[in-house]
Amino acid sequence: MLSKVAVVLNDRLAMFEFGVVCEVFGLDRSEDGLPTFDFRVCGAEPGKALSSSTPGISVTPEYDLTELRDADLVAIPAFPAGDRASIDSRVVEAVRDAAARGATVLTVCSGVFLAGAAGLLDGRRCTTHWRYADALAAMYPAAIVDADVLFVDEGSLITSAGTAAGIDACLHLVRRELGSAVANKLARRMVVPPQRDGGQRQFIEQPVPECNSDSLRSTLEWMNEHLDFPHSVEDLAARAAMSTRTFARRFVAETGTTPVKWLTNQRILLAKQLLEDTGLDLETIAGRCGFGSGALLRHHFQRVVGIAPTEYRRRFGQQIATAIAP
């Protein structure tokens, strides 16, 4: 379970990325029925102000690095990319020890460079802002850097791209550990989309689709309302009044992913909700979600979520039932 969150700060931190972590894990939203985390902002020298990348703003951590010793999550906001000399060696050691003990480490944007200094990237997939990907790969050649995704979940290590991708990574972690109901409610409170797939491209050619009759908007809405249908790209292109090639190109440009991946992700989200909120058997859930069979549902669910549907229901279905019990 996700209970204690330690944010570790280094000098010249990025305020937005720090704010993302605070927004997701640091605020008390118990009045909305959301869990409250034991949230600690930590530094090598508590009480000493650390500079930020925003002129005129500094941040003073209240806690020291010993808080990382029993944290479930160690979050690392962005610092100057590639400037290894600016990273406090005490912070590096504390992060390394926390990871060795079993804590999950989450980095936002260039915070991944600190994880690299702690030796956490060797042989593992990771990402960062596309501007820093080459520098990260050069500095840590044993890392497998993917410069074209929003975030990467390697189990005990989650790395994210720049700025808003940190929100996606944090909500993904909440969803993974606490279930989709909690993540959706938190996203609604934050007024952000509840789920963007980590495999989506960092750079989307048209971030805000035009809302007119020629847009994909109506087709996307129809797809989401009919996930149980056997969609094909040809059929969807015809519904959008486009050629197959134009539809596929425009879909990627407007959503950052392919029609097949988008559909699979939406179907998995629906499956999660049904596993949490209903007692339906897997074959019925598979039919409602458009997977056709329980075997196909299990295959895609295991690949995307990382655990079997039955295990997901055991973890989160029981948790939801307990939460709503009188």
PDB file of N, CA, C and O in Angstrom, residues 109-144:
ATOM      1  N   CYS A 109      10.383  14.568 -14.874  1.00  0.00           N
ATOM      2  CA  CYS A 109      11.241  15.271 -15.813  1.00  0.00           C
ATOM      3  C   CYS A 109      12.723  14.943 -15.547  1.00  0.00           C
ATOM      4  O   CYS A 109      13.102  13.778 -15.479  1.00  0.00           O
ATOM      5  N   SER A 110      13.559  15.956 -15.331  1.00  0.00           N
ATOM      6  CA  SER A 110      14.999  15.732 -15.180  1.00  0.00           C
ATOM      7  C   SER A 110      15.381  15.189 -13.809  1.00  0.00           C
ATOM      8  O   SER A 110      16.561  14.956 -13.546  1.00  0.00           O
ATOM      9  N   GLY A 111      14.396  14.956 -12.936  1.00  0.00           N
ATOM     10  CA  GLY A 111      14.700  14.282 -11.679  1.00  0.00           C
ATOM     11  C   GLY A 111      15.292  12.906 -11.895  1.00  0.00           C
ATOM     12  O   GLY A 111      15.942  12.346 -11.007  1.00  0.00           O
ATOM     13  N   VAL A 112      15.097  12.364 -13.086  1.00  0.00           N
ATOM     14  CA  VAL A 112      15.646  11.043 -13.406  1.00  0.00           C
ATOM     15  C   VAL A 112      17.176  11.037 -13.350  1.00  0.00           C
ATOM     16  O   VAL A 112      17.804  10.005 -13.125  1.00  0.00           O
ATOM     17  N   PHE A 113      17.815  12.200 -13.542  1.00  0.00           N
ATOM     18  CA  PHE A 113      19.279  12.249 -13.477  1.00  0.00           C
ATOM     19  C   PHE A 113      19.766  11.912 -12.071  1.00  0.00           C
ATOM     20  O   PHE A 113      20.832  11.328 -11.899  1.00  0.00           O
ATOM     21  N   LEU A 114      18.992  12.293 -11.051  1.00  0.00           N
ATOM     22  CA  LEU A 114      19.360  11.932  -9.694  1.00  0.00           C
ATOM     23  C   LEU A 114      19.235  10.428  -9.495  1.00  0.00           C
ATOM     24  O   LEU A 114      20.079   9.790  -8.852  1.00  0.00           O
ATOM     25  N   ALA A 115      18.169   9.836 -10.065  1.00  0.00           N
ATOM     26  CA  ALA A 115      18.018   8.384  -9.995  1.00  0.00           C
ATOM     27  C   ALA A 115      19.178   7.689 -10.692  1.00  0.00           C
ATOM     28  O   ALA A 115      19.663   6.650 -10.241  1.00  0.00           O
ATOM     29  N   GLY A 116      19.635   8.281 -11.789  1.00  0.00           N
ATOM     30  CA  GLY A 116      20.787   7.722 -12.478  1.00  0.00           C
ATOM     31  C   GLY A 116      22.046   7.790 -11.634  1.00  0.00           C
ATOM     32  O   GLY A 116      22.838   6.845 -11.585  1.00  0.00           O
ATOM     33  N   ALA A 117      22.238   8.910 -10.940  1.00  0.00           N
ATOM     34  CA  ALA A 117      23.401   9.050 -10.066  1.00  0.00           C
ATOM     35  C   ALA A 117      23.367   8.033  -8.937  1.00  0.00           C
ATOM     36  O   ALA A 117      24.418   7.602  -8.442  1.00  0.00           O
ATOM     37  N   ALA A 118      22.151   7.612  -8.548  1.00  0.00           N
ATOM     38  CA  ALA A 118      22.008   6.606  -7.495  1.00  0.00           C
ATOM     39  C   ALA A 118      22.127   5.190  -8.037  1.00  0.00           C
ATOM     40  O   ALA A 118      22.000   4.221  -7.262  1.00  0.00           O
ATOM     41  N   GLY A 119      22.357   5.048  -9.337  1.00  0.00           N
ATOM     42  CA  GLY A 119      22.544   3.719  -9.931  1.00  0.00           C
ATOM     43  C   GLY A 119      21.262   2.962 -10.187  1.00  0.00           C
ATOM     44  O   GLY A 119      21.274   1.738 -10.340  1.00  0.00           O
ATOM     45  N   LEU A 120      20.124   3.678 -10.297  1.00  0.00           N
ATOM     46  CA  LEU A 120      18.836   3.005 -10.422  1.00  0.00           C
ATOM     47  C   LEU A 120      18.391   2.778 -11.862  1.00  0.00           C
ATOM     48  O   LEU A 120      17.365   2.124 -12.091  1.00  0.00           O
ATOM     49  N   LEU A 121      19.149   3.292 -12.835  1.00  0.00           N
ATOM     50  CA  LEU A 121      18.717   3.206 -14.227  1.00  0.00           C
ATOM     51  C   LEU A 121      19.371   2.072 -15.002  1.00  0.00           C
ATOM     52  O   LEU A 121      18.924   1.749 -16.108  1.00  0.00           O
ATOM     53  N   ASP A 122      20.397   1.462 -14.467  1.00  0.00           N
ATOM     54  CA  ASP A 122      21.157   0.461 -15.220  1.00  0.00           C
ATOM     55  C   ASP A 122      20.269  -0.702 -15.659  1.00  0.00           C
ATOM     56  O   ASP A 122      19.625  -1.370 -14.841  1.00  0.00           O
ATOM     57  N   GLY A 123      20.224  -0.922 -16.975  1.00  0.00           N
ATOM     58  CA  GLY A 123      19.468  -2.033 -17.528  1.00  0.00           C
ATOM     59  C   GLY A 123      17.961  -1.845 -17.490  1.00  0.00           C
ATOM     60  O   GLY A 123      17.219  -2.810 -17.739  1.00  0.00           O
ATOM     61  N   ARG A 124      17.489  -0.640 -17.207  1.00  0.00           N
ATOM     62  CA  ARG A 124      16.047  -0.416 -17.064  1.00  0.00           C
ATOM     63  C   ARG A 124      15.572   0.652 -18.044  1.00  0.00           C
ATOM     64  O   ARG A 124      16.305   1.594 -18.359  1.00  0.00           O
ATOM     65  N   ARG A 125      14.326   0.493 -18.507  1.00  0.00           N
ATOM     66  CA  ARG A 125      13.717   1.518 -19.349  1.00  0.00           C
ATOM     67  C   ARG A 125      13.410   2.740 -18.506  1.00  0.00           C
ATOM     68  O   ARG A 125      13.027   2.641 -17.337  1.00  0.00           O
ATOM     69  N   CYS A 126      13.545   3.902 -19.093  1.00  0.00           N
ATOM     70  CA  CYS A 126      13.264   5.149 -18.393  1.00  0.00           C
ATOM     71  C   CYS A 126      13.001   6.230 -19.425  1.00  0.00           C
ATOM     72  O   CYS A 126      13.249   6.052 -20.621  1.00  0.00           O
ATOM     73  N   THR A 127      12.505   7.357 -18.952  1.00  0.00           N
ATOM     74  CA  THR A 127      12.279   8.474 -19.851  1.00  0.00           C
ATOM     75  C   THR A 127      12.530   9.776 -19.116  1.00  0.00           C
ATOM     76  O   THR A 127      12.718   9.805 -17.889  1.00  0.00           O
ATOM     77  N   THR A 128      12.545  10.843 -19.867  1.00  0.00           N
ATOM     78  CA  THR A 128      12.666  12.198 -19.350  1.00  0.00           C
ATOM     79  C   THR A 128      12.148  13.137 -20.427  1.00  0.00           C
ATOM     80  O   THR A 128      11.668  12.674 -21.478  1.00  0.00           O
ATOM     81  N   HIS A 129      12.204  14.431 -20.189  1.00  0.00           N
ATOM     82  CA  HIS A 129      11.810  15.387 -21.221  1.00  0.00           C
ATOM     83  C   HIS A 129      12.638  15.130 -22.474  1.00  0.00           C
ATOM     84  O   HIS A 129      13.842  14.862 -22.399  1.00  0.00           O
ATOM     85  N   TRP A 130      11.987  15.205 -23.632  1.00  0.00           N
ATOM     86  CA  TRP A 130      12.685  14.874 -24.878  1.00  0.00           C
ATOM     87  C   TRP A 130      13.941  15.713 -25.084  1.00  0.00           C
ATOM     88  O   TRP A 130      14.892  15.262 -25.731  1.00  0.00           O
ATOM     89  N   ARG A 131      13.985  16.926 -24.510  1.00  0.00           N
ATOM     90  CA  ARG A 131      15.182  17.763 -24.677  1.00  0.00           C
ATOM     91  C   ARG A 131      16.390  17.182 -23.970  1.00  0.00           C
ATOM     92  O   ARG A 131      17.537  17.473 -24.331  1.00  0.00           O
ATOM     93  N   TYR A 132      16.162  16.368 -22.938  1.00  0.00           N
ATOM     94  CA  TYR A 132      17.260  15.869 -22.117  1.00  0.00           C
ATOM     95  C   TYR A 132      17.579  14.402 -22.382  1.00  0.00           C
ATOM     96  O   TYR A 132      18.473  13.839 -21.748  1.00  0.00           O
ATOM     97  N   ALA A 133      16.850  13.773 -23.303  1.00  0.00           N
ATOM     98  CA  ALA A 133      16.996  12.329 -23.508  1.00  0.00           C
ATOM     99  C   ALA A 133      18.411  11.947 -23.955  1.00  0.00           C
ATOM    100  O   ALA A 133      18.988  10.971 -23.460  1.00  0.00           O
ATOM    101  N   ASP A 134      18.978  12.705 -24.885  1.00  0.00           N
ATOM    102  CA  ASP A 134      20.319  12.383 -25.368  1.00  0.00           C
ATOM    103  C   ASP A 134      21.351  12.534 -24.256  1.00  0.00           C
ATOM    104  O   ASP A 134      22.271  11.713 -24.124  1.00  0.00           O
ATOM    105  N   ALA A 135      21.221  13.588 -23.459  1.00  0.00           N
ATOM    106  CA  ALA A 135      22.160  13.794 -22.355  1.00  0.00           C
ATOM    107  C   ALA A 135      22.037  12.668 -21.326  1.00  0.00           C
ATOM    108  O   ALA A 135      23.044  12.206 -20.778  1.00  0.00           O
ATOM    109  N   LEU A 136      20.824  12.219 -21.065  1.00  0.00           N
ATOM    110  CA  LEU A 136      20.620  11.129 -20.105  1.00  0.00           C
ATOM    111  C   LEU A 136      21.258   9.849 -20.615  1.00  0.00           C
ATOM    112  O   LEU A 136      21.946   9.145 -19.860  1.00  0.00           O
ATOM    113  N   ALA A 137      21.055   9.547 -21.892  1.00  0.00           N
ATOM    114  CA  ALA A 137      21.630   8.338 -22.472  1.00  0.00           C
ATOM    115  C   ALA A 137      23.156   8.390 -22.485  1.00  0.00           C
ATOM    116  O   ALA A 137      23.830   7.375 -22.264  1.00  0.00           O
ATOM    117  N   ALA A 138      23.701   9.570 -22.729  1.00  0.00           N
ATOM    118  CA  ALA A 138      25.158   9.712 -22.751  1.00  0.00           C
ATOM    119  C   ALA A 138      25.745   9.596 -21.350  1.00  0.00           C
ATOM    120  O   ALA A 138      26.808   8.994 -21.162  1.00  0.00           O
ATOM    121  N   MET A 139      25.070  10.157 -20.358  1.00  0.00           N
ATOM    122  CA  MET A 139      25.586  10.137 -18.998  1.00  0.00           C
ATOM    123  C   MET A 139      25.444   8.763 -18.350  1.00  0.00           C
ATOM    124  O   MET A 139      26.305   8.340 -17.571  1.00  0.00           O
ATOM    125  N   TYR A 140      24.352   8.052 -18.708  1.00  0.00           N
ATOM    126  CA  TYR A 140      24.103   6.731 -18.130  1.00  0.00           C
ATOM    127  C   TYR A 140      23.863   5.733 -19.257  1.00  0.00           C
ATOM    128  O   TYR A 140      22.723   5.368 -19.559  1.00  0.00           O
ATOM    129  N   PRO A 141      24.928   5.289 -19.917  1.00  0.00           N
ATOM    130  CA  PRO A 141      24.798   4.428 -21.111  1.00  0.00           C
ATOM    131  C   PRO A 141      24.144   3.082 -20.830  1.00  0.00           C
ATOM    132  O   PRO A 141      23.661   2.437 -21.764  1.00  0.00           O
ATOM    133  N   ALA A 142      24.116   2.643 -19.587  1.00  0.00           N
ATOM    134  CA  ALA A 142      23.464   1.363 -19.267  1.00  0.00           C
ATOM    135  C   ALA A 142      21.951   1.504 -19.167  1.00  0.00           C
ATOM    136  O   ALA A 142      21.232   0.509 -19.075  1.00  0.00           O
ATOM    137  N   ALA A 143      21.450   2.741 -19.166  1.00  0.00           N
ATOM    138  CA  ALA A 143      20.004   2.975 -19.114  1.00  0.00           C
ATOM    139  C   ALA A 143      19.403   2.783 -20.501  1.00  0.00           C
ATOM    140  O   ALA A 143      20.046   3.028 -21.525  1.00  0.00           O
ATOM    141  N   ILE A 144      18.149   2.359 -20.541  1.00  0.00           N
ATOM    142  CA  ILE A 144      17.420   2.197 -21.799  1.00  0.00           C
ATOM    143  C   ILE A 144      16.454   3.374 -21.901  1.00  0.00           C
ATOM    144  O   ILE A 144      15.343   3.337 -21.359  1.00  0.00           O
TER     145      ILE A 144
END
